[in-house]
Short mmCIF file of C-alpha atoms in Angstrom, two decimals:
data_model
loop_
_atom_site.label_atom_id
_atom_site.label_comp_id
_atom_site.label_asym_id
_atom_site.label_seq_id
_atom_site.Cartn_x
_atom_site.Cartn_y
_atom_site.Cartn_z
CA UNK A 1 0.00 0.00 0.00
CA UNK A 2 1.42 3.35 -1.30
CA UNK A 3 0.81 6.67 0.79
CA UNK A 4 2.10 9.76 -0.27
CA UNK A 5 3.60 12.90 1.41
CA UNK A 6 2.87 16.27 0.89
CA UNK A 7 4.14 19.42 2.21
CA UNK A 8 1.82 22.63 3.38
CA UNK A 9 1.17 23.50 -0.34
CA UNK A 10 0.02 19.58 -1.24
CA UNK A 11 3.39 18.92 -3.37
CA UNK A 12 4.65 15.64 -3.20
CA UNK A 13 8.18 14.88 -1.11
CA UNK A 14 8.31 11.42 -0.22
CA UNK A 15 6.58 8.18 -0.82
CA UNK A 16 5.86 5.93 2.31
CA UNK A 17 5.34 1.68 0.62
CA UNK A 18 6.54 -1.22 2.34
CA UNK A 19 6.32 -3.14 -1.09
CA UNK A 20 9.33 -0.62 -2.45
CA UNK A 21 12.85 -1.23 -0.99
CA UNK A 22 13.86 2.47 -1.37
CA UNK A 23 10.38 3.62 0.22
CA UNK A 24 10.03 5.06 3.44
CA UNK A 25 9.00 2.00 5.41
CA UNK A 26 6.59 2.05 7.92
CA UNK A 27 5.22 -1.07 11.32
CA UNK A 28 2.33 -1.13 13.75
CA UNK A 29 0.41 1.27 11.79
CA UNK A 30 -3.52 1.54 13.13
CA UNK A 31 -6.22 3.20 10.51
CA UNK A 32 -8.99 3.80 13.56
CA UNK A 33 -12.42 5.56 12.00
CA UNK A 34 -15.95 6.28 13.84
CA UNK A 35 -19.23 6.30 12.86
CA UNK A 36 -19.97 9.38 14.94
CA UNK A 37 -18.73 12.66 13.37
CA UNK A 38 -16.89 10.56 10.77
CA UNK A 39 -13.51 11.05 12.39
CA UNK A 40 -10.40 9.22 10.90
CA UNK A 41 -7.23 8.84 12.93
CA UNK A 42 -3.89 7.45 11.46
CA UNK A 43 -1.03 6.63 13.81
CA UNK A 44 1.85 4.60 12.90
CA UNK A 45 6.19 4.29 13.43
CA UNK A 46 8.76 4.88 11.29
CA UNK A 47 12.53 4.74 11.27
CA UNK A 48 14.74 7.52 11.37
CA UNK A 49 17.50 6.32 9.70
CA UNK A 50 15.57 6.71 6.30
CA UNK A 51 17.01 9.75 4.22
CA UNK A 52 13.43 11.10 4.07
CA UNK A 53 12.80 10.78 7.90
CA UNK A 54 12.89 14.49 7.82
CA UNK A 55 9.68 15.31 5.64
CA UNK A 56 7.28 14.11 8.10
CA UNK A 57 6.76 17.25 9.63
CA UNK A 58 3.37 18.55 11.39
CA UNK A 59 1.24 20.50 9.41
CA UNK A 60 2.29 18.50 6.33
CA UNK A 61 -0.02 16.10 4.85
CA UNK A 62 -0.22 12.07 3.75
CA UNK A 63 -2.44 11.14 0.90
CA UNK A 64 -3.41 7.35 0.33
CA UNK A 65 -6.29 5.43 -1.00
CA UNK A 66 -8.40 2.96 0.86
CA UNK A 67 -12.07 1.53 0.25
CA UNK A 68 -12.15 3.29 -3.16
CA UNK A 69 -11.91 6.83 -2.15
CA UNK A 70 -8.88 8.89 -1.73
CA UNK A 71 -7.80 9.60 1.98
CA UNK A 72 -6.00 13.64 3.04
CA UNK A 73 -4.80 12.86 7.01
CA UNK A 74 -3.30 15.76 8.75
CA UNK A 75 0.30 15.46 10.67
CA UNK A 76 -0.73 16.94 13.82
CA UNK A 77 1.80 15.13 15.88
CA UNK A 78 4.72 13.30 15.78
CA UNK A 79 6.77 12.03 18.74
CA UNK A 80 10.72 10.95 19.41
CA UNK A 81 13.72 11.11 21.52
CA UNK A 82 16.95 12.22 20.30
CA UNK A 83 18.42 8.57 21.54
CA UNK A 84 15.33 6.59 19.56
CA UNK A 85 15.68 4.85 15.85
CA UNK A 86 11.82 5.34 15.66
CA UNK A 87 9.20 7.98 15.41
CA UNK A 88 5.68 8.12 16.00
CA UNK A 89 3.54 10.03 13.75
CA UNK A 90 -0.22 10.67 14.26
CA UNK A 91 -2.21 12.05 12.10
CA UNK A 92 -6.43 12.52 11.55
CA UNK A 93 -8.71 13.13 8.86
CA UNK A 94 -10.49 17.28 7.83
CA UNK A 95 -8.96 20.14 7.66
CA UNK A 96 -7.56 21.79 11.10
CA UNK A 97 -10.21 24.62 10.64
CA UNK A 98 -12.94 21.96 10.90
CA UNK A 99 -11.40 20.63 14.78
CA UNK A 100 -10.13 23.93 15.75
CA UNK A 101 -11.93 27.19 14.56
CA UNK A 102 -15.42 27.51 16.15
CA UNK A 103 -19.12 28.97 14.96
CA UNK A 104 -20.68 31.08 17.34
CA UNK A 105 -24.14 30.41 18.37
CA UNK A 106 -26.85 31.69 16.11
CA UNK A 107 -30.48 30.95 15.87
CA UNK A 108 -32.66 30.34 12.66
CA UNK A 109 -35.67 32.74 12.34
CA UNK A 110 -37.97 29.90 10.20
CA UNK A 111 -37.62 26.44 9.82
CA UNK A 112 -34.51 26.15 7.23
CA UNK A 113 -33.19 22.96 5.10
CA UNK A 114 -29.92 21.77 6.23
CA UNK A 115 -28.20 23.72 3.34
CA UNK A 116 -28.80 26.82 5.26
CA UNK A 117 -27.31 25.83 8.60
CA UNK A 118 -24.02 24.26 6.23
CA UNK A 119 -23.35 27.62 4.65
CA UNK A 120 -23.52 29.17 7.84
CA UNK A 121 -21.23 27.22 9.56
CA UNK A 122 -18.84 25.87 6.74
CA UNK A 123 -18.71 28.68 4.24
CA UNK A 124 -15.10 29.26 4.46
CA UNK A 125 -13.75 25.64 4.91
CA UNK A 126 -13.53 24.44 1.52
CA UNK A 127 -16.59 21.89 1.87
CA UNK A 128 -19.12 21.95 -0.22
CA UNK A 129 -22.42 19.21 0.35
CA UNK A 130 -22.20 16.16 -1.73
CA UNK A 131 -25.25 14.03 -1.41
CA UNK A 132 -27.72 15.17 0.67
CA UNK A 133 -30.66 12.43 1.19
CA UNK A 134 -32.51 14.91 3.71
CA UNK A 135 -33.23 17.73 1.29
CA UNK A 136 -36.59 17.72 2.07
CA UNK A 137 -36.26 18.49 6.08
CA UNK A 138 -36.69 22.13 7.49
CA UNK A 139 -36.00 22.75 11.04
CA UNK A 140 -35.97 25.67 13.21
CA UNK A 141 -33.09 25.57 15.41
CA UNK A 142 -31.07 27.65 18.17
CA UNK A 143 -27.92 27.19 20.17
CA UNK A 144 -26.72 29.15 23.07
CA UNK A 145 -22.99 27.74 23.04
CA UNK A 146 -19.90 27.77 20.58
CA UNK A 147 -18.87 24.84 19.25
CA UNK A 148 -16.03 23.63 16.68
CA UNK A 149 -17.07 23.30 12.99
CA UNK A 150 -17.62 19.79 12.91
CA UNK A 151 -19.16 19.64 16.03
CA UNK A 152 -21.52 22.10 15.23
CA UNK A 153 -22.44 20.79 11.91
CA UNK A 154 -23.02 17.49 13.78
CA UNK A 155 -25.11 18.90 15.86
CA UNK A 156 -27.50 20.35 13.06
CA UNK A 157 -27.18 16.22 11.32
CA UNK A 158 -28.73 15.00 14.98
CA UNK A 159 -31.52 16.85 14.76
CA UNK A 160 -31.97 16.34 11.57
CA UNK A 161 -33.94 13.30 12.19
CA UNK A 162 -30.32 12.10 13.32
CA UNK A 163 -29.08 12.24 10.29
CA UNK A 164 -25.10 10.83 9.32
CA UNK A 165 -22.42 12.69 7.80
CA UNK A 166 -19.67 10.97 5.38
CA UNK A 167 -16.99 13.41 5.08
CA UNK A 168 -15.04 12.88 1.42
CA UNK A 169 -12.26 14.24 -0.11
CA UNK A 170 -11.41 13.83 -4.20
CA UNK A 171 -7.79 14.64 -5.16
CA UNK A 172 -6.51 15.56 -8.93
CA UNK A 173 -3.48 13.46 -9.88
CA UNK A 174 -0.83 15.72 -8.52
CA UNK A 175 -2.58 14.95 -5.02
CA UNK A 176 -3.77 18.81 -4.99
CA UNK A 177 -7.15 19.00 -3.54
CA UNK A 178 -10.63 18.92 -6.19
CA UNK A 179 -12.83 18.94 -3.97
CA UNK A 180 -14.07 18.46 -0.30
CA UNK A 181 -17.70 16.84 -0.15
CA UNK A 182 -19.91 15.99 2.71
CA UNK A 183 -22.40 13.71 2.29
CA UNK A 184 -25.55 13.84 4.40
CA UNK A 185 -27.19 10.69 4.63
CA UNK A 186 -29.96 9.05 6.25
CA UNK A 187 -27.90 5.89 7.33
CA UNK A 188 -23.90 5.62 6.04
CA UNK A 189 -23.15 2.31 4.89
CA UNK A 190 -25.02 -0.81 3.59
CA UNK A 191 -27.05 -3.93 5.41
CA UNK A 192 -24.35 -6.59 4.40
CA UNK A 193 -26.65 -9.53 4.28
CA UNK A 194 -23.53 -11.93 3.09
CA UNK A 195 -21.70 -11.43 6.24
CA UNK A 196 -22.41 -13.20 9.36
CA UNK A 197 -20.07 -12.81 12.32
CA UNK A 198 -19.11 -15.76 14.58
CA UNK A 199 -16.66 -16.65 17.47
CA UNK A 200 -14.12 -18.97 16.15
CA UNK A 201 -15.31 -19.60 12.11
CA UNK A 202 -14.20 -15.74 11.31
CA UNK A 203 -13.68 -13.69 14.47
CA UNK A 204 -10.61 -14.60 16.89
CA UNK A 205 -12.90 -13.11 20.05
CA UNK A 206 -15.96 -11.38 20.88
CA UNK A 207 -16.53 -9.25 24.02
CA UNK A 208 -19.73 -7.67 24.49
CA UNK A 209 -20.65 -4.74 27.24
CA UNK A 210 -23.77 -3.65 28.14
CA UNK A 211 -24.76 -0.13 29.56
CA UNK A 212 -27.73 1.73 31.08
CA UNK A 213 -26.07 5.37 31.46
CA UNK A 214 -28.36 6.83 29.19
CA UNK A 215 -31.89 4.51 29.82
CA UNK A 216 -34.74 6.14 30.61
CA UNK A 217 -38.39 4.93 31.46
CA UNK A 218 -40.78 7.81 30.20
CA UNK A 219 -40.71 10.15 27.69
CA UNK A 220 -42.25 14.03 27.26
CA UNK A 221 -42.05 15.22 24.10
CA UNK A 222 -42.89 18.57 23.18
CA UNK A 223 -42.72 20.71 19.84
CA UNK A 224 -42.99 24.10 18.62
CA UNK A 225 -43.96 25.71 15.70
CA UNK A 226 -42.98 28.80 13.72
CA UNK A 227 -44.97 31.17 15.80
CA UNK A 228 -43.54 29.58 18.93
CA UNK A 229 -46.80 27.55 19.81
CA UNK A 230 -46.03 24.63 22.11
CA UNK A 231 -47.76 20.99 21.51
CA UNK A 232 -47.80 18.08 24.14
CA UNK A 233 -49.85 14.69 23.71
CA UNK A 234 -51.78 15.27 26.68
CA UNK A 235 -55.15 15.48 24.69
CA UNK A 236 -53.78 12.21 22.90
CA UNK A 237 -56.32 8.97 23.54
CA UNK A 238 -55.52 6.67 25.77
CA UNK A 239 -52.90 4.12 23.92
CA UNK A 240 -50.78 1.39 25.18
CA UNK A 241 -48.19 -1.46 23.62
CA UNK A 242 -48.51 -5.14 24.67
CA UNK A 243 -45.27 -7.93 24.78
CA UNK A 244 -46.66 -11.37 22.98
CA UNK A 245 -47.51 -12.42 26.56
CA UNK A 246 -50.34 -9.61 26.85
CA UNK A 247 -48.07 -7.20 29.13
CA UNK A 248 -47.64 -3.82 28.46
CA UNK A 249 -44.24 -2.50 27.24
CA UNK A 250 -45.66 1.05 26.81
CA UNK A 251 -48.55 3.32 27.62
CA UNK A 252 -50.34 6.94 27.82
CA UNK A 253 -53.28 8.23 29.52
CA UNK A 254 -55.32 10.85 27.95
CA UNK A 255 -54.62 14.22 29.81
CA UNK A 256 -51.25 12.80 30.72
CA UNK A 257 -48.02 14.34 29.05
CA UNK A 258 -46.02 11.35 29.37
CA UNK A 259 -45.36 7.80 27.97
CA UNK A 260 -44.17 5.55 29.92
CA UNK A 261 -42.19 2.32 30.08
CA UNK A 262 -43.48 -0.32 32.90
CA UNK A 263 -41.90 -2.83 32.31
CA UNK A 264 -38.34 -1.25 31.60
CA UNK A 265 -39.28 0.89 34.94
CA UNK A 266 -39.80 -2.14 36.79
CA UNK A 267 -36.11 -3.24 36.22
CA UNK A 268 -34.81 0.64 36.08
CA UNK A 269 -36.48 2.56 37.77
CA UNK A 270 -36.12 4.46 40.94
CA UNK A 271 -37.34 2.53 43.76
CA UNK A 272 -39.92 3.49 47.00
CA UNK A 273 -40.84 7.21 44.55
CA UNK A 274 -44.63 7.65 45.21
CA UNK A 275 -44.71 9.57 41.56
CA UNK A 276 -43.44 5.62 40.07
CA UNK A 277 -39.86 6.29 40.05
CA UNK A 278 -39.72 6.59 36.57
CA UNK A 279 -36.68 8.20 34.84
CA UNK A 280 -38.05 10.74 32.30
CA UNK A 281 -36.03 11.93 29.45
CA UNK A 282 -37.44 15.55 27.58
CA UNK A 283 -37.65 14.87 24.12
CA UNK A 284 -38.18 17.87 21.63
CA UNK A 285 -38.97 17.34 17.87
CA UNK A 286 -40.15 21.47 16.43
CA UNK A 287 -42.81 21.64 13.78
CA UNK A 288 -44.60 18.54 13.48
CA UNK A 289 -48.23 17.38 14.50
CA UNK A 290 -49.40 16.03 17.91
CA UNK A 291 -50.07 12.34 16.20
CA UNK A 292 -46.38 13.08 14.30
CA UNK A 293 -44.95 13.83 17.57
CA UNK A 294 -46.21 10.90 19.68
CA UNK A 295 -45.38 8.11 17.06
CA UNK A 296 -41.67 9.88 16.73
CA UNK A 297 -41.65 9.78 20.90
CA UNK A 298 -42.63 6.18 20.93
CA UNK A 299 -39.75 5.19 18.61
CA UNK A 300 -37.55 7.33 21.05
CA UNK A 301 -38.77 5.47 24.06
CA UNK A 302 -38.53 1.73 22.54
CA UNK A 303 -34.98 2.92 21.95
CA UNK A 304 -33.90 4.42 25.10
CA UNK A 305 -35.77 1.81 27.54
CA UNK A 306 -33.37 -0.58 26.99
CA UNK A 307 -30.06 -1.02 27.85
CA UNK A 308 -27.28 -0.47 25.45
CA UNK A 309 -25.18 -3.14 24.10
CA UNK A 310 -22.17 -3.49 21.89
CA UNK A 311 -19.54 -5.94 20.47
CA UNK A 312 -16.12 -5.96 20.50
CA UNK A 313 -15.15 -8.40 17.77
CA UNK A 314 -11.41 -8.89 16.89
CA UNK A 315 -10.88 -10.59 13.35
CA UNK A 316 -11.53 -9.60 9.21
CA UNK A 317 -15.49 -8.51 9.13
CA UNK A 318 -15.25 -7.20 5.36
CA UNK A 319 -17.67 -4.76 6.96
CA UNK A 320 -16.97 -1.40 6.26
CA UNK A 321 -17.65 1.78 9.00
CA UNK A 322 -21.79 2.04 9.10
CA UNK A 323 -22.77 -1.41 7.58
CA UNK A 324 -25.10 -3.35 9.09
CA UNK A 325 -23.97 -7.24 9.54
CA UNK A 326 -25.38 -10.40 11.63
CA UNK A 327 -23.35 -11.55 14.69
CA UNK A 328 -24.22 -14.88 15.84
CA UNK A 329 -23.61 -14.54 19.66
CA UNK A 330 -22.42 -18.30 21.02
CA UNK A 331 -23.23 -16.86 24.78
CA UNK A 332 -26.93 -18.27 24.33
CA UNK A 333 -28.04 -21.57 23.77
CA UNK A 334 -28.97 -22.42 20.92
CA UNK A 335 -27.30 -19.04 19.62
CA UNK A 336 -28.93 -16.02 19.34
CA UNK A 337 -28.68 -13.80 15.76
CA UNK A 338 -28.76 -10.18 15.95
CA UNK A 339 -28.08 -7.63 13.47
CA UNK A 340 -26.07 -4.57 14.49
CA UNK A 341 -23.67 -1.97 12.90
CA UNK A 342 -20.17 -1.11 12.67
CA UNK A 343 -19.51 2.13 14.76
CA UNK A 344 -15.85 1.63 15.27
CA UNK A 345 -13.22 0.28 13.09
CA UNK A 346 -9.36 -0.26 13.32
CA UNK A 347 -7.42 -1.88 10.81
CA UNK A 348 -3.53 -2.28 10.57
CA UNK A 349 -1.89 -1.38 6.74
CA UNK A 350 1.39 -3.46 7.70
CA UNK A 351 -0.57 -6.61 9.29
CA UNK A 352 -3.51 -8.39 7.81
CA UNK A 353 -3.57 -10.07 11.08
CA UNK A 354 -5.06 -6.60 12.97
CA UNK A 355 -9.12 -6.04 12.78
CA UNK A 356 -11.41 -4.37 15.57
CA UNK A 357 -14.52 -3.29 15.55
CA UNK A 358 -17.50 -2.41 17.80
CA UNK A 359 -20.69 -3.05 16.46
CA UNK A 360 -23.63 -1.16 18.10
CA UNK A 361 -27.63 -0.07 17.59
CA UNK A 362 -28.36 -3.75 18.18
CA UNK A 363 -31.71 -5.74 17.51
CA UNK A 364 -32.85 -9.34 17.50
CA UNK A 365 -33.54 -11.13 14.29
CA UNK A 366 -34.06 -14.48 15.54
CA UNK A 367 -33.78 -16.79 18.66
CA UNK A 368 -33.78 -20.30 18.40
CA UNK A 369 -34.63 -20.68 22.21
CA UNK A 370 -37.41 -23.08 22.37
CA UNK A 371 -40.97 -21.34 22.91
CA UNK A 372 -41.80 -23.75 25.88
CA UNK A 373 -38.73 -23.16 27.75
CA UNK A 374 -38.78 -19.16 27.77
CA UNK A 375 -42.62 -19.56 28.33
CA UNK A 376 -41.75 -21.45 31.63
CA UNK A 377 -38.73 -19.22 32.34
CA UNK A 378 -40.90 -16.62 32.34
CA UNK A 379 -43.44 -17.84 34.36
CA UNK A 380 -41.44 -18.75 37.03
CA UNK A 381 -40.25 -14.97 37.03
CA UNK A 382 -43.42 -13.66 37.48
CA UNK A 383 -44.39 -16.41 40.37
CA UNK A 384 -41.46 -15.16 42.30
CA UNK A 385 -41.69 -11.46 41.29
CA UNK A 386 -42.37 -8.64 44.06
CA UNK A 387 -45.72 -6.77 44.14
CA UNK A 388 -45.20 -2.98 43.14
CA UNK A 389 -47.63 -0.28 43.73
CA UNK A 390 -46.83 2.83 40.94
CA UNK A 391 -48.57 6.38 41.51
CA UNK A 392 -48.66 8.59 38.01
CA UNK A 393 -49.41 11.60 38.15
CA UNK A 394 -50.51 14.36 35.38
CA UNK A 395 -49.04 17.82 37.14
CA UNK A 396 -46.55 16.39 40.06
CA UNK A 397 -47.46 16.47 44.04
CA UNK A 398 -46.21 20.14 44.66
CA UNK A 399 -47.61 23.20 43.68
CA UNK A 400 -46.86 27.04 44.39
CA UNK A 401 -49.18 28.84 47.48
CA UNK A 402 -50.94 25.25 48.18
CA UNK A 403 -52.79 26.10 44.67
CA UNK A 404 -53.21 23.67 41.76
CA UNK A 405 -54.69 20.28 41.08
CA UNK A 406 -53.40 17.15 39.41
CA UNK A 407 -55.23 13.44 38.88
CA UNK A 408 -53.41 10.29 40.79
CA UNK A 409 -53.61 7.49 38.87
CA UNK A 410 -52.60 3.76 40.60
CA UNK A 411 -51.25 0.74 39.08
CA UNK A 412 -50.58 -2.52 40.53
CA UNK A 413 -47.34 -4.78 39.21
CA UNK A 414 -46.52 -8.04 39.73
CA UNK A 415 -42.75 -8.66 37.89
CA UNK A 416 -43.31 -6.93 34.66
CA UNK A 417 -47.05 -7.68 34.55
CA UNK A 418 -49.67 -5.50 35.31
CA UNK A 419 -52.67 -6.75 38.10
CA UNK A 420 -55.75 -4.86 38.01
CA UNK A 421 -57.29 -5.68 41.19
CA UNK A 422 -60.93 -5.91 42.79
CA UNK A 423 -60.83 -2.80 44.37
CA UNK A 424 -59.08 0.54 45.16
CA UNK A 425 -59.24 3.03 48.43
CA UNK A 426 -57.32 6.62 48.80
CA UNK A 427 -57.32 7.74 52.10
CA UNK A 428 -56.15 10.54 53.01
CA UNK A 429 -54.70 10.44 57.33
CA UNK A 430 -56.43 7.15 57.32
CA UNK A 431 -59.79 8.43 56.13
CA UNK A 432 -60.90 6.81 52.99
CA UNK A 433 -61.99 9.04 49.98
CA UNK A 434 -62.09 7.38 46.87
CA UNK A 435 -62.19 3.34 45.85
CA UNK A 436 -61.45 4.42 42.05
CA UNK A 437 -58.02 3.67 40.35
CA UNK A 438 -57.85 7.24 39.39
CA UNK A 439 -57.96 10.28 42.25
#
C-alpha cells in the first residue's frame, strides 16, 4: 500500500510503501475511523534512519487510497527522543479549521433545510455538500454555546432526524485538492446480508458490554412551531403497547403528558418514589403534528428503555464503518442472531492479522430458544416477582401557594405484569376518599 507525502502546499516529497525497498517503510500502523462525526485517525512508526525521515513534519499532509476513495490525514503530531531509531507520527482526517476554529451560536428565524445551517457554519472551509438524502427536512433551530465546525455541523445532522455525515475528499493526480464533499445521509453504509459474524469460524474473540447510562423509562415530548406555539400529547387517547404475553411494554393516559415504560421501569427505575420512580427523558422534535410527535416519541422510548449493548469483535469482518452485519452470539443456547452496525473500526496497513470493531444499535432477528422453555422461564419470574404499587401523576405532588390540582392514577405490578385488582381506596390520614383507580 502506497501513501504519499505532501508538504503545506500539497506537493509531493516522499513516498511511504513497504512493497518498495527504497520507500520510506513504515510497522504497527492503526487506521482507527468512527461512525460518529466521521472522524479518521492514522497513527503509525517509522525509522529515522531513512534519508526522508525528515519530511514528516506537522502540518504536512499524507495522501493514500483505501475503500475506493482517496484519503488527506493531517500530521498533527509526531513524537521521538533524540536517543530513539523510531518515530511516531499521528495524524487525523479534515482540515484543522474543521477541529479547531469555532461557529458562534446563532439561531434560525424559520424552519430552514440543512443547506442553510451548512453555509452558515462551513462557508469558508472548503466543503461543499455532496449528497444530501434529507433535502426535504426544514428545522428551526437555536444554540446558546460555541462549538467547533464539525461539532456544530453534527449537531445540526442529529436533529436532523439524526441524520449521518460521510466526510469525502477527491484529489486531482498531482494529489492537490478537487474537492471536499460531505455527504448527508440518512444511514452511512449498507445492510451486508452476506456477512455473518461468529466466534471462532471468522472472528478470533468477541466481548460484548452492556450499559444503562443513558436509559430512561418515560418520555415528554414537546414541539414548537414557527410562531412559537407549544404541543404536548396530553389530549392524545388513551394508547398502550402489549409484549406477545399480553403485558404492556408502553402506555399513555389521555390528559397525561407522558409515555411511559413499565416494564423497563420495573427493572430501572427508581425505587420506593410515590410519583413511580420513573426516569423521564425531555424529548423535543419542532414543527410537526401532535399524532407526528407521539409516534416519533414512541420510537424514542422503545430505543432508550433498553439497555445499550455493543460488540467488541477482533478478526476480518469485510464490513466497512456504518454497515449493518449479523453476529451470531455463542453466549446463548442455541445461539442467538442479531443484526447490528459497525460504529468503530481499526485496521492495521502493515498486518492483515489486525481487525477491531464495535458493532452497536443492536436488535434481534431471531432466537432459536425453544418457545416452551422461555414460556416457563418466564413464568417462574413472574411467580417469584415482588408486588409494586406505581402512583402517576398528570401535574406532580407540589404546587406554588398550596394552589393547583393534578389526577393520581394507581397501578398494581406483579414482575413486569400489570394486576388490576378488585378494588381501590385513597385515604387521606387514614380516612378513605375514593375506591377508584384514578384520584
Amino acid at each position: 500500500m502506497q501513501f504519499h507525502i505532501l508538504n503545506e502546499n500539497y506537493t509531493p516529497v516522499a513516498v511511504m510503501d513497504n512493497g518498495l525497498p527504497d520507500a520510506i517503510n513504515f510497522n504497527n500502523s492503526k487506521f482507527q475511523r468512527f461512525l460518529t462525526g466521521s472522524a479518521d485517525f492514522f497513527d503509525f512508526e517509522t525509522s529515522k534512519l531513512h534519508v526522508d525521515h525528515n519530511q514528516f513534519q506537522v502540518g504536512y499532509w499524507i495522501a493514500f487510497k483505501y475503500d475506493a476513495r482517496d484519503r488527506l490525514m493531517y500530521i498533527n503530531d509526531i513524537q521521538e527522543a533524540e536517543q530513539d531509531k523510531m518515530m511516531s507520527i499521528s495524524t487525523l482526517n479534515n482540515n484543522l479549521d474543521l477541529n479547531q476554529e469555532n461557529t458562534q451560536p446563532f439561531s434560525a428565524d424559520i424552519a430552514r433545510p440543512f443547506s442553510w445551517y451548512f453555509d452558515k457554519i462551513m462557508f469558508d472551509t472548503g466543503y461543499e455538500i455532496g449528497i444530501n438524502e434529507i433535502s426535504n427536512l426544514t428545522r428551526k433551530l437555536s444554540w446558546d454555546s460555541e462549538m467547533s465546525h464539525r461539532a456544530f455541523l453534527q449537531s445540526v445532522a442529529t436533529q436532523f432526524d439524526n441524520a449521518e455525515l460521510d466526510y469525502e475528499v477527491v484529489l486531482n493526480s498531482d494529489f492537490t485538492i478537487k474537492k471536499r464533499l460531505i455527504h448527508i445521509k440518512k444511514q452511512v453504509g449498507e445492510v451486508r446480508d452476506d456477512i455473518e459474524l461468529r466466534y471462532g469460524k471468522n472472528i478470533k474473540t468477541v466481548k460484548r458490554s452492556t450499559n444503562i447510562d443513558n436509559l430512561y423509562t418515560a418520555i415528554k415530548p414537546l414541539s414548537k412551531d414557527d410562531n412559537g406555539k407549544i404541543t404536548d400529547i396530553s389530549s392524545m387517547p388513551d394508547w398502550q403497547k402489549l409484549d406477545k404475553n399480553g403485558n404492556v411494554v408502553l402506555f399513555h393516559k389521555k390528559g397525561n403528558p407522558y409515555i411511559y415504560a413499565p416494564q423497563a421501569n420495573a427493572r430501572f427505575g427508581n425505587r420506593g418514589v410515590i410519583s413511580g420512580g420513573y426516569v423521564v427523558y425531555d424529548y423535543s422534535y419542532d414543527k410537526v403534528s401532535q399524532s407526528d410527535l407521539f409516534n416519533r416519541s414512541v420510537t424514542k422510548l422503545e430505543e432508550i428503555s433498553v439497555p445499550a449493548i455493543n460488540y467488541d469483535v477482533e478478526g476480518r469482518t469485510g464490513a466497512k464503518i456504518g454497515d449493518t452485519v449479523k453476529i451470531v452470539d455463542d453466549g446463548y443456547t442455541p445461539p442467538l442472531i442479531l443484526s447490528a452496525r459497525v460504529l468503530e473500526q481499526v485496521v492495521s496497513f502493515d498486518n492483515a492479522s489486525v481487525e477491531q470493531a464495535t458493532f452497536g444499535n443492536y436488535k434481534a432477528l431471531q432466537s432459536q430458544i425453544s418457545a416452551d422453555l422461555i414460556t416457563k422461564m418466564q413464568q417462574l419470574a413472574e411467580e417469584n416477582a415482588p408486588y409494586k404499587a406505581v402512583t402517576l401523576t398528570t401535574n406532580g405532588l407540589t404546587f406554588k401557594n398550596s394552589e393547583g390540582s393534578t389526577t393520581l392514577t394507581a397501578r398494581l405490578y406483579k414482575g413486569s405484569k400489570e394486576i388490576v385488582p378488585e378494588s381501590y381506596e385513597w385515604t387521606i390520614d387514614g380516612v378513605a376518599i375514593s375506591e377508584n383507580s384514578e384520584q
